[in-house]
Amino acid sequence: MIMKKYSIFSLLRNSMSYHENWQKNWRSPDPKSEYDVIIVGGGGHGLATAYYLAKECGITNVAVIEKGWIGGGNTGRNTTIVRSNYLWDESAAIYEHAMKLWEGLSQELNYNVMFSQRGLLHLAHNVHDLQEIGRRGNAIHFNGIDSEFLTPAQVKEMVPLINLNCRYPVLGALLQRRGGNARHDAVAWGYARAADAMGVDIIQNCEVTGFNIENGVVKGVETTRGSIKGKKVGVVTAGHSGVMAEMAGFRLPIESFPLQAMVSEPLKPCINTVIMSGAVHVYISQSDKGELVVGAGSDNFVSYSQRGSFDMIDHIISPMVELFPFTSRLRMMRQWGGIVDVTIDRSPIVSKTPVENLYFNCGWGTGGFKCTPGSGHVFAHSLANGEMHPIAQPFSMNRFNTGALIDEGAAAAVAH
Amino acid sequence: MLLIECPWCGERDQTEFTCHGEAHIVRPKNPDELTDEQWGDYVFFRSNPKGLHKERWVHDHGCRRWFNVVRHTHTDIVYGSYKPGEPAPEVSEEALKGGKK
Ligand SMILES: Cc1cc2nc3c(=O)[nH]c(=O)nc-3n(C[C@H](O)[C@H](O)[C@H](O)COP(=O)(O)OP(=O)(O)OC[C@H]3O[C@@H](n4cnc5c(N)ncnc54)[C@H](O)[C@@H]3O)c2cc1C
Ligand SMILES: [Zn+2]
């Protein structure tokens, strides 16, 4: 199938037929009996992996196997914050790699992912916060990534509606101007459409129920639509990674927790940047539809319920109202949860596993949306070459044995 | 929100407690003989099952004592609590699938 490009002309042409003849974004093929690479999990990371495999590695005999609908996992449930202001060099390398890919993504995919670099503020509310953003801000500079320190007055100038003298006064902020938001669904759909056009099979409503492993080498997967052979298998299942690892016979240094978010009724434009606070624990942005998108911490018990606890709603809303008193009478419209795969050092696992030719890309926890392009890109190269991409190497699951953890506890303390 | 039964205080709202993860992870008796792999496994690796989970809870805003809970992580149904050192309560076939108590 030849992908028809979106352009002003295609828009005009399709308006002639009442927009009823737009090409389908991707096919719905039956699974073939064998693929060069099988990707398990059709979230953004899995779809991006398939896209870069086809685009940059010339491997097009690829299937993405998704148990529900693509993007229906955390990709379609997150609060879409994109940034690359992490503390450690390893993190800077992978998140900034993603940021650079974001910057050209809509053009590259011919799909508007609505990437908006509206800036992102990390607020500091106490001396410790100030020291943390000081240390991290300087580390970020050393890695050649943009970040600026703001005084409270500068924060107020950027975000006039903020209440600086709330219960925990705002003492400063770290700003990344290149940070912002993107449209989550569009990211999944854009990668899916572009991958499909290069021959990748996207197979939805097909659950992987087991791996076929012979002598420690993976040979394919069992699914609800029969067994499928694969020379290599990449597992990108976020919250369900522990379940997948169990099927393959090993454990991961991961626990799965519910994380929830919510949106308000639509408002006129009032917050034109992203505001995050680790200390009072909330993050807020305004969607293009006008809704305030807010989230905070995850539940602290393992659960696959895809529902956050009721009491968390209070934890999300009270700091929002403290920081933005005008929201006190706002009605919240929708609330939902996703299952996030959290590692102890708050850094992902992009790694080989004890099973040969079986690779895992997981542990992105509460903050992996921002890295969708970067993660997919380095994972594709790793799958294609059989050796982990240099940017991915530090994120091996071996680090939990060697002790070479990449502790992003502070940069990622807010779930975002 | 869950209703958690403290073995000493009875059923209380989950917000009185915090959960501290998988229970019955035994600290190795011979730490200096362990390989890095075994240490890593003990410190960081977890079963994280989608199913029955035995986990440690502490009643912070109550008696402040520790105990264990059996819960199904898909349905969040709690099947009972037990004190440290006590055996876990028996659960039914249905409970294994996350069904009613
Ligand atoms: C409420 C919330 C807010 C968040 N906010 C942010 C944010 O602001 N910024 C940020 O960067 N990150 C954020 N995150 C984290 C981010 O959403 C995730 O890290 C990221 O989307 C993970 O993408 P993924 O493609 O790996 O996973 P997913 O999108 O979850 O995809 C995994 C897919 O695997 C499928 N799957 C699972 N098991 C199987 C199986 N057996 N067979 C076949 N398919 C299977 C699932 O159905 C799912 O579609 C947030 C998460 C949540 C829940
Ligand atoms: Zn008690």
XYZ file of C-alpha atoms and ligand atoms in Angstrom:
571
model
C 0.000 0.000 0.000
C 1.417 3.388 -0.927
C 0.991 5.977 1.797
C -0.731 9.081 0.534
C 0.924 12.138 1.993
C -0.986 14.659 4.027
C -0.741 18.171 2.661
C -2.833 21.245 2.021
C -3.728 19.719 -1.356
C -4.856 16.400 0.068
C -6.975 18.335 2.535
C -8.634 20.262 -0.293
C -9.080 17.142 -2.389
C -10.684 15.225 0.433
C -12.974 18.060 1.372
C -14.551 17.615 -2.078
C -15.761 14.177 -1.020
C -16.824 15.215 2.469
C -13.727 13.634 4.009
C -15.144 10.190 3.423
C -12.313 8.875 1.272
C -9.245 9.376 3.424
C -6.870 6.469 3.206
C -6.759 4.148 6.226
C -3.770 4.962 8.428
C -2.628 1.344 8.520
C -3.723 -2.065 7.272
C -5.051 -4.806 9.560
C -3.151 -7.817 8.237
C -3.357 -11.382 9.483
C -0.133 -12.429 11.165
C 2.401 -14.125 8.901
C 3.991 -17.330 10.107
C 7.433 -15.768 10.514
C 9.040 -12.370 10.998
C 12.602 -11.111 11.260
C 11.614 -9.107 14.311
C 8.523 -9.338 16.492
C 7.745 -6.369 18.696
C 5.424 -7.196 21.566
C 3.390 -4.152 22.626
C 1.941 -1.490 20.357
C 2.530 1.553 22.509
C 4.569 4.484 21.291
C 7.880 2.820 22.136
C 7.042 -0.414 20.302
C 5.704 1.393 17.241
C 8.686 3.752 17.146
C 10.985 0.730 17.311
C 9.233 -0.842 14.334
C 9.388 2.423 12.426
C 13.131 2.905 12.901
C 13.793 -0.774 12.138
C 12.151 -0.290 8.761
C 13.368 3.224 8.110
C 16.975 3.100 9.288
C 17.895 -0.557 9.514
C 16.208 -1.831 6.372
C 14.323 -4.497 8.304
C 10.721 -4.424 7.147
C 9.608 -7.976 7.889
C 8.447 -6.815 11.297
C 5.274 -7.344 13.311
C 3.993 -5.225 16.164
C 1.691 -7.369 18.269
C -0.709 -5.503 20.517
C -3.213 -7.138 22.823
C -5.663 -4.231 22.661
C -5.575 -1.156 20.439
C -2.310 0.580 19.639
C -1.643 3.451 21.987
C -4.254 2.183 24.461
C -1.676 1.617 27.205
C 0.335 4.324 28.917
C 0.970 6.048 25.608
C -2.669 7.112 25.442
C -2.944 7.729 29.191
C -0.049 10.010 29.944
C 0.106 13.749 30.546
C 2.417 14.207 27.536
C 5.233 16.148 29.152
C 8.411 16.156 27.064
C 11.759 17.345 28.434
C 15.400 16.294 28.570
C 16.630 17.932 31.774
C 17.917 14.912 33.657
C 20.910 14.775 35.977
C 23.236 12.044 34.730
C 25.187 11.889 31.467
C 23.589 8.581 30.497
C 20.115 10.059 30.888
C 21.051 13.284 29.142
C 22.273 11.218 26.202
C 19.069 9.255 25.735
C 16.506 11.950 26.589
C 18.275 14.597 24.523
C 18.550 12.135 21.657
C 14.775 11.855 21.892
C 14.348 15.623 22.113
C 16.274 16.127 18.876
C 14.099 13.542 17.155
C 10.942 15.210 18.519
C 12.067 18.477 16.983
C 11.653 17.118 13.455
C 9.114 14.402 14.076
C 5.948 15.834 12.534
C 7.786 16.473 9.270
C 9.546 13.151 9.317
C 6.339 11.181 9.883
C 4.169 13.482 7.754
C 1.847 13.405 10.742
C 1.175 16.282 13.075
C 2.210 15.090 16.527
C 1.469 18.604 17.811
C 4.853 18.865 19.469
C 4.812 22.188 21.243
C 7.975 23.504 22.895
C 6.122 25.762 25.256
C 8.732 25.511 28.011
C 8.733 23.583 31.235
C 9.247 24.821 34.773
C 10.397 22.752 37.734
C 9.440 24.752 40.794
C 11.578 24.913 43.924
C 9.801 25.414 47.243
C 12.578 25.019 49.801
C 16.330 25.227 50.202
C 16.781 21.611 49.324
C 14.818 22.076 46.086
C 16.969 25.080 45.199
C 20.101 23.019 45.739
C 18.690 20.194 43.673
C 17.816 22.383 40.702
C 21.186 24.120 41.099
C 23.072 20.864 40.901
C 20.931 19.436 38.134
C 20.836 22.679 36.154
C 24.630 22.825 36.132
C 24.900 19.163 35.154
C 22.471 19.821 32.312
C 24.614 22.737 31.111
C 27.686 20.512 31.071
C 25.788 18.198 28.770
C 25.058 21.056 26.408
C 21.336 21.016 27.071
C 19.357 24.185 27.625
C 18.188 25.134 31.075
C 17.804 28.365 32.963
C 17.349 29.376 36.586
C 14.429 31.658 37.255
C 13.747 33.904 40.220
C 10.232 33.954 41.646
C 9.594 37.251 39.840
C 10.594 35.680 36.538
C 8.296 32.749 37.248
C 5.442 35.158 37.875
C 6.182 36.923 34.618
C 5.927 33.681 32.678
C 2.945 32.338 34.579
C 0.936 35.334 35.788
C -1.794 33.254 37.416
C 0.551 31.426 39.759
C 0.341 32.055 43.501
C 3.962 32.349 44.617
C 3.073 32.791 48.275
C 1.248 29.552 48.686
C 1.690 27.313 51.703
C 5.124 26.291 50.397
C 6.223 29.485 48.649
C 7.862 29.293 45.238
C 11.544 30.215 45.666
C 12.748 29.681 42.126
C 12.518 27.391 39.160
C 14.483 25.504 36.569
C 13.266 26.235 33.066
C 13.807 24.170 29.973
C 12.494 26.233 27.094
C 12.686 23.334 24.647
C 10.446 21.225 26.883
C 6.717 21.046 26.362
C 3.984 18.699 25.217
C 3.004 16.536 22.285
C -0.241 14.823 21.366
C 0.091 11.268 22.704
C -2.326 9.464 20.351
C -0.839 11.168 17.341
C 2.582 9.851 18.270
C 1.327 6.253 18.268
C -0.725 6.747 15.117
C 1.963 8.662 13.258
C 4.593 5.994 13.901
C 2.081 3.250 13.079
C 1.102 4.838 9.784
C 4.682 5.443 8.708
C 5.820 1.959 9.768
C 2.887 0.315 8.032
C 3.714 2.153 4.832
C 7.149 0.505 4.871
C 5.637 -2.952 5.299
C 5.452 -3.414 9.060
C 2.436 -5.507 10.115
C 0.491 -3.974 12.959
C -1.563 -6.699 14.546
C -4.088 -5.473 17.073
C -6.302 -7.437 19.455
C -3.728 -10.188 19.602
C -2.235 -11.016 22.982
C 1.142 -12.661 23.418
C 0.589 -15.535 25.863
C 4.033 -17.107 25.889
C 7.454 -17.371 24.302
C 8.842 -20.307 22.375
C 12.302 -20.767 23.775
C 14.656 -23.564 22.703
C 17.982 -24.054 24.461
C 17.908 -20.542 25.824
C 17.171 -18.960 22.443
C 13.827 -17.366 21.647
C 12.204 -18.713 18.472
C 8.917 -16.869 18.485
C 5.779 -16.132 20.450
C 2.496 -17.807 21.260
C -0.477 -15.551 20.761
C -4.250 -15.650 20.915
C -4.041 -15.899 17.105
C -1.626 -18.808 17.015
C 2.117 -19.121 17.189
C 4.339 -16.766 15.229
C 8.004 -17.379 14.561
C 10.455 -14.567 15.061
C 14.232 -14.413 14.653
C 14.356 -11.695 17.288
C 11.747 -10.550 19.767
C 11.597 -7.126 21.412
C 9.258 -6.780 24.369
C 7.930 -3.272 24.947
C 4.984 -3.786 27.272
C 5.486 -1.141 29.997
C 3.381 -2.076 33.054
C 3.116 -5.685 31.937
C 6.850 -6.244 31.531
C 7.053 -8.271 34.735
C 4.329 -10.560 33.429
C 6.203 -10.997 30.153
C 9.489 -11.665 31.959
C 7.808 -14.356 34.021
C 6.640 -16.011 30.787
C 10.251 -15.988 29.612
C 11.487 -17.412 32.906
C 13.252 -14.525 34.626
C 12.476 -11.606 36.908
C 12.952 -7.871 36.459
C 13.943 -5.176 38.945
C 10.564 -3.566 38.333
C 7.310 -3.074 40.172
C 4.074 -2.019 38.490
C 2.027 0.733 40.091
C -1.125 2.603 39.081
C -0.540 6.223 38.124
C -3.489 8.477 37.470
C -4.168 11.784 35.809
C -7.181 13.934 35.077
C -8.400 16.805 32.963
C -10.630 19.732 33.763
C -13.396 21.268 31.735
C -11.962 23.385 28.899
C -10.856 26.919 29.709
C -9.622 29.818 27.652
C -5.830 29.820 27.314
C -4.456 30.550 30.780
C -1.340 28.437 31.311
C 1.013 28.494 28.357
C 3.825 26.429 29.749
C 4.258 23.208 31.722
C 4.559 23.512 35.495
C 5.981 20.739 37.616
C 6.622 20.639 41.318
C 8.269 17.757 43.107
C 7.856 19.229 46.573
C 4.119 19.855 46.558
C 3.872 17.156 43.923
C 1.768 18.089 40.967
C 2.247 18.865 37.306
C -0.027 20.972 35.177
C -0.330 21.975 31.574
C -3.148 23.113 29.337
C -4.127 21.046 26.351
C -4.888 22.590 22.989
C -8.556 21.885 23.722
C -8.260 24.093 26.795
C -8.430 21.415 29.477
C -5.995 21.586 32.346
C -4.130 18.291 32.389
C -2.972 17.389 35.887
C -1.260 14.482 37.526
C 0.856 13.619 40.533
C 2.189 10.543 42.268
C 1.539 6.864 41.753
C -0.022 4.482 44.224
C 2.627 2.686 46.210
C 1.303 -0.856 45.977
C 1.694 -3.235 43.056
C -1.457 -3.286 40.964
C -2.589 -3.958 37.429
C -6.054 -2.519 38.001
C -5.514 0.448 35.660
C -7.315 2.623 38.226
C -5.682 5.009 40.634
C -6.698 5.215 44.287
C -9.452 7.613 45.220
C -7.375 9.441 47.830
C -4.781 10.315 45.186
C -7.294 12.662 43.582
C -7.017 14.849 46.660
C -3.211 14.702 46.486
C -3.348 15.912 42.901
C -5.943 18.616 43.334
C -4.823 20.298 46.557
C -1.376 21.424 45.330
C -2.974 22.533 42.074
C -5.409 24.746 43.964
C -2.598 26.075 46.168
C -0.498 27.051 43.172
C -3.414 28.229 41.059
C -6.224 29.445 43.314
C -8.393 30.227 40.275
C -8.814 26.469 39.766
C -10.681 25.997 43.041
C -14.061 26.013 41.319
C -12.975 24.146 38.251
C -14.824 20.943 37.452
C -12.726 17.947 36.566
C -14.086 16.040 33.604
C -12.234 12.774 33.299
C -9.887 10.778 35.467
C -8.037 7.615 34.500
C -5.096 5.432 35.418
C -2.275 3.584 33.738
C 0.101 0.940 35.028
C 3.646 2.213 35.210
C 6.733 -0.004 35.371
C 8.997 1.529 37.983
C 12.661 0.664 38.576
C 14.475 1.494 41.787
C 16.720 4.118 40.116
C 13.884 5.631 38.061
C 15.782 4.892 34.858
C 14.626 2.572 32.087
C 15.840 -0.859 31.072
C 16.806 -1.183 27.416
C 18.580 -4.445 27.412
C 19.425 -7.940 26.352
C 17.996 -10.596 28.642
C 19.036 -14.043 29.886
C 17.249 -15.437 26.807
C 19.168 -15.033 23.588
C 17.568 -12.841 20.880
C 14.984 -11.668 23.389
C 15.284 -7.985 24.233
C 13.336 -5.860 26.700
C 12.625 -2.154 26.575
C 10.785 -1.212 29.757
C 11.070 0.433 33.152
C 10.133 3.824 31.734
C 7.808 4.123 34.676
C 6.109 7.435 35.146
C 8.118 9.302 32.533
C 8.752 7.477 29.294
C 6.495 9.278 26.854
C 9.110 11.984 26.372
C 11.612 9.415 25.225
C 9.376 7.588 22.747
C 11.427 8.562 19.659
C 14.816 8.089 21.340
C 13.921 4.773 22.931
C 12.488 3.404 19.688
C 15.502 4.611 17.759
C 18.199 3.063 19.936
C 16.175 -0.102 20.498
C 15.725 -0.587 16.749
C 19.459 -0.291 16.166
C 20.156 -2.695 19.021
C 17.729 -5.278 17.637
C 19.121 -4.903 14.137
C 22.779 -5.204 15.125
C 22.451 -7.719 17.925
C 24.573 -5.347 20.029
C 23.117 -2.661 22.212
C 23.334 0.856 20.797
C 25.948 2.885 22.754
C 23.244 5.163 24.178
C 21.310 2.118 25.387
C 24.260 0.268 26.909
C 24.178 1.914 30.360
C 20.497 0.951 30.637
C 21.237 -2.765 30.705
C 19.410 -4.795 33.334
C 22.869 -5.913 34.515
C 23.339 -2.591 36.229
C 21.277 -3.918 39.120
C 23.955 -6.544 39.676
C 27.023 -4.408 39.012
C 25.698 -1.468 41.024
C 26.072 1.020 38.152
C 22.645 2.517 38.806
C 21.551 5.709 37.078
C 19.773 7.416 39.917
C 17.267 9.894 38.554
C 15.285 9.964 41.773
C 15.355 13.760 41.880
C 14.891 14.565 38.204
C 12.075 12.057 38.030
C 10.677 12.444 41.539
C 7.527 13.898 40.083
C 5.721 11.297 38.096
C 5.339 12.832 34.658
C -9.220 2.901 47.812
C -8.670 -0.297 49.744
C -9.922 -1.446 53.105
C -6.959 -2.966 54.920
C -7.276 -5.116 57.985
C -4.640 -4.471 60.621
C -4.328 -7.693 62.660
C -4.254 -5.554 65.826
C -6.650 -2.685 65.078
C -9.110 -4.190 62.601
C -10.305 -2.850 59.252
C -9.213 0.675 58.441
C -8.972 2.942 55.463
C -5.917 2.334 53.272
C -4.732 5.922 53.821
C -3.744 4.968 57.382
C -1.184 2.546 55.977
C 1.703 2.365 53.587
C 2.661 -0.624 51.549
C 6.294 -1.725 51.515
C 6.281 -4.247 48.721
C 6.750 -7.959 48.378
C 6.802 -9.892 51.663
C 8.984 -12.800 52.746
C 12.179 -11.680 51.045
C 14.703 -13.144 53.425
C 17.944 -11.323 54.038
C 20.771 -13.677 53.097
C 22.502 -15.204 56.104
C 25.887 -15.245 54.381
C 26.188 -11.810 52.786
C 29.946 -11.968 52.212
C 29.636 -15.181 50.225
C 27.045 -13.873 47.778
C 27.861 -13.084 44.160
C 26.918 -9.691 42.716
C 24.107 -11.452 40.915
C 22.656 -12.885 44.103
C 22.952 -9.536 45.857
C 21.304 -7.710 42.987
C 18.559 -10.262 43.000
C 17.947 -9.871 46.707
C 18.025 -6.074 46.703
C 16.320 -5.120 43.462
C 14.493 -7.933 41.688
C 10.839 -8.548 42.505
C 8.154 -10.997 41.388
C 5.674 -8.208 40.573
C 2.944 -10.745 39.715
C -0.377 -10.087 38.071
C -2.123 -12.314 40.566
C -1.917 -13.062 44.269
C 0.668 -10.957 46.023
C 1.902 -11.260 49.591
C 3.029 -7.837 50.662
C 4.130 -5.901 53.730
C 2.030 -3.091 55.115
C 2.642 -0.830 58.077
C -0.083 0.902 60.056
C 1.671 4.305 60.215
C -1.326 6.281 61.414
C -2.411 3.640 63.894
C -0.476 1.128 65.965
C 2.583 1.521 63.681
C 3.051 -2.211 63.489
C 4.051 -4.252 60.449
C 2.067 -7.137 59.005
C 1.407 -8.972 55.755
C -1.520 -8.822 53.367
C -2.615 -11.181 50.609
C -4.115 -9.259 47.711
C -4.842 -9.960 44.071
C -3.055 -7.342 42.018
C -5.496 -7.388 39.120
C -8.769 -7.008 41.007
C -7.218 -5.431 44.136
C -9.355 -7.766 46.291
C -7.738 -8.260 49.692
C -7.948 -11.848 50.973
C -6.665 -11.314 54.470
C -3.893 -10.113 56.742
C -1.511 -11.994 58.986
C 1.067 -11.095 61.577
C 4.789 -11.534 60.929
C 5.742 -15.143 61.545
C 2.213 -16.417 61.043
C 1.346 -18.550 58.023
C -0.485 -16.849 55.173
C -4.239 -17.505 55.108
C -5.452 -20.233 52.744
C -7.178 -18.839 49.680
C -9.822 -20.449 47.486
C -9.465 -21.483 43.853
C -11.544 -18.475 42.971
C -9.214 -16.158 44.812
C -6.311 -17.347 42.697
C -8.155 -15.923 39.699
C -8.954 -12.740 41.553
C -12.566 -13.656 42.315
C -14.586 -13.025 45.476
C -13.214 -13.665 48.962
C -1.107 8.939 34.181
C 0.231 8.885 33.497
C 0.910 10.070 33.234
C 2.142 10.041 32.607
N 2.716 11.231 32.278
C 3.859 11.241 31.550
C 4.405 12.478 31.101
O 3.845 13.552 31.340
N 5.574 12.452 30.404
C 6.217 11.285 30.127
O 7.280 11.326 29.518
N 5.703 10.085 30.510
C 4.538 10.033 31.217
N 3.993 8.831 31.613
C 4.714 7.587 31.311
C 4.503 7.169 29.871
O 3.118 7.132 29.592
C 5.098 5.795 29.599
O 6.412 5.690 30.103
C 5.165 5.518 28.103
O 3.997 5.936 27.457
C 5.397 4.038 27.877
O 5.219 3.746 26.516
P 5.243 2.255 26.025
O 5.029 2.279 24.576
O 6.469 1.600 26.547
O 4.040 1.577 26.836
P 2.434 1.444 26.541
O 1.923 2.610 25.795
O 1.827 1.117 27.845
O 2.436 0.230 25.576
C 2.605 -1.101 25.999
C 1.623 -1.919 25.215
O 1.876 -3.299 25.432
C 0.653 -3.967 25.338
N 0.767 -5.286 25.935
C 0.930 -5.618 27.235
N 0.966 -6.938 27.399
C 0.842 -7.477 26.156
C 0.805 -8.827 25.649
N 0.896 -9.871 26.472
N 0.666 -9.012 24.322
C 0.562 -7.956 23.469
N 0.584 -6.680 23.892
C 0.721 -6.444 25.216
C -0.311 -3.050 26.071
O -1.660 -3.300 25.705
C 0.173 -1.680 25.638
O -0.536 -1.133 24.557
C 2.745 8.811 32.259
C 2.070 7.624 32.527
C 0.824 7.650 33.127
C 0.103 6.361 33.370
Zn -2.852 -1.266 63.668
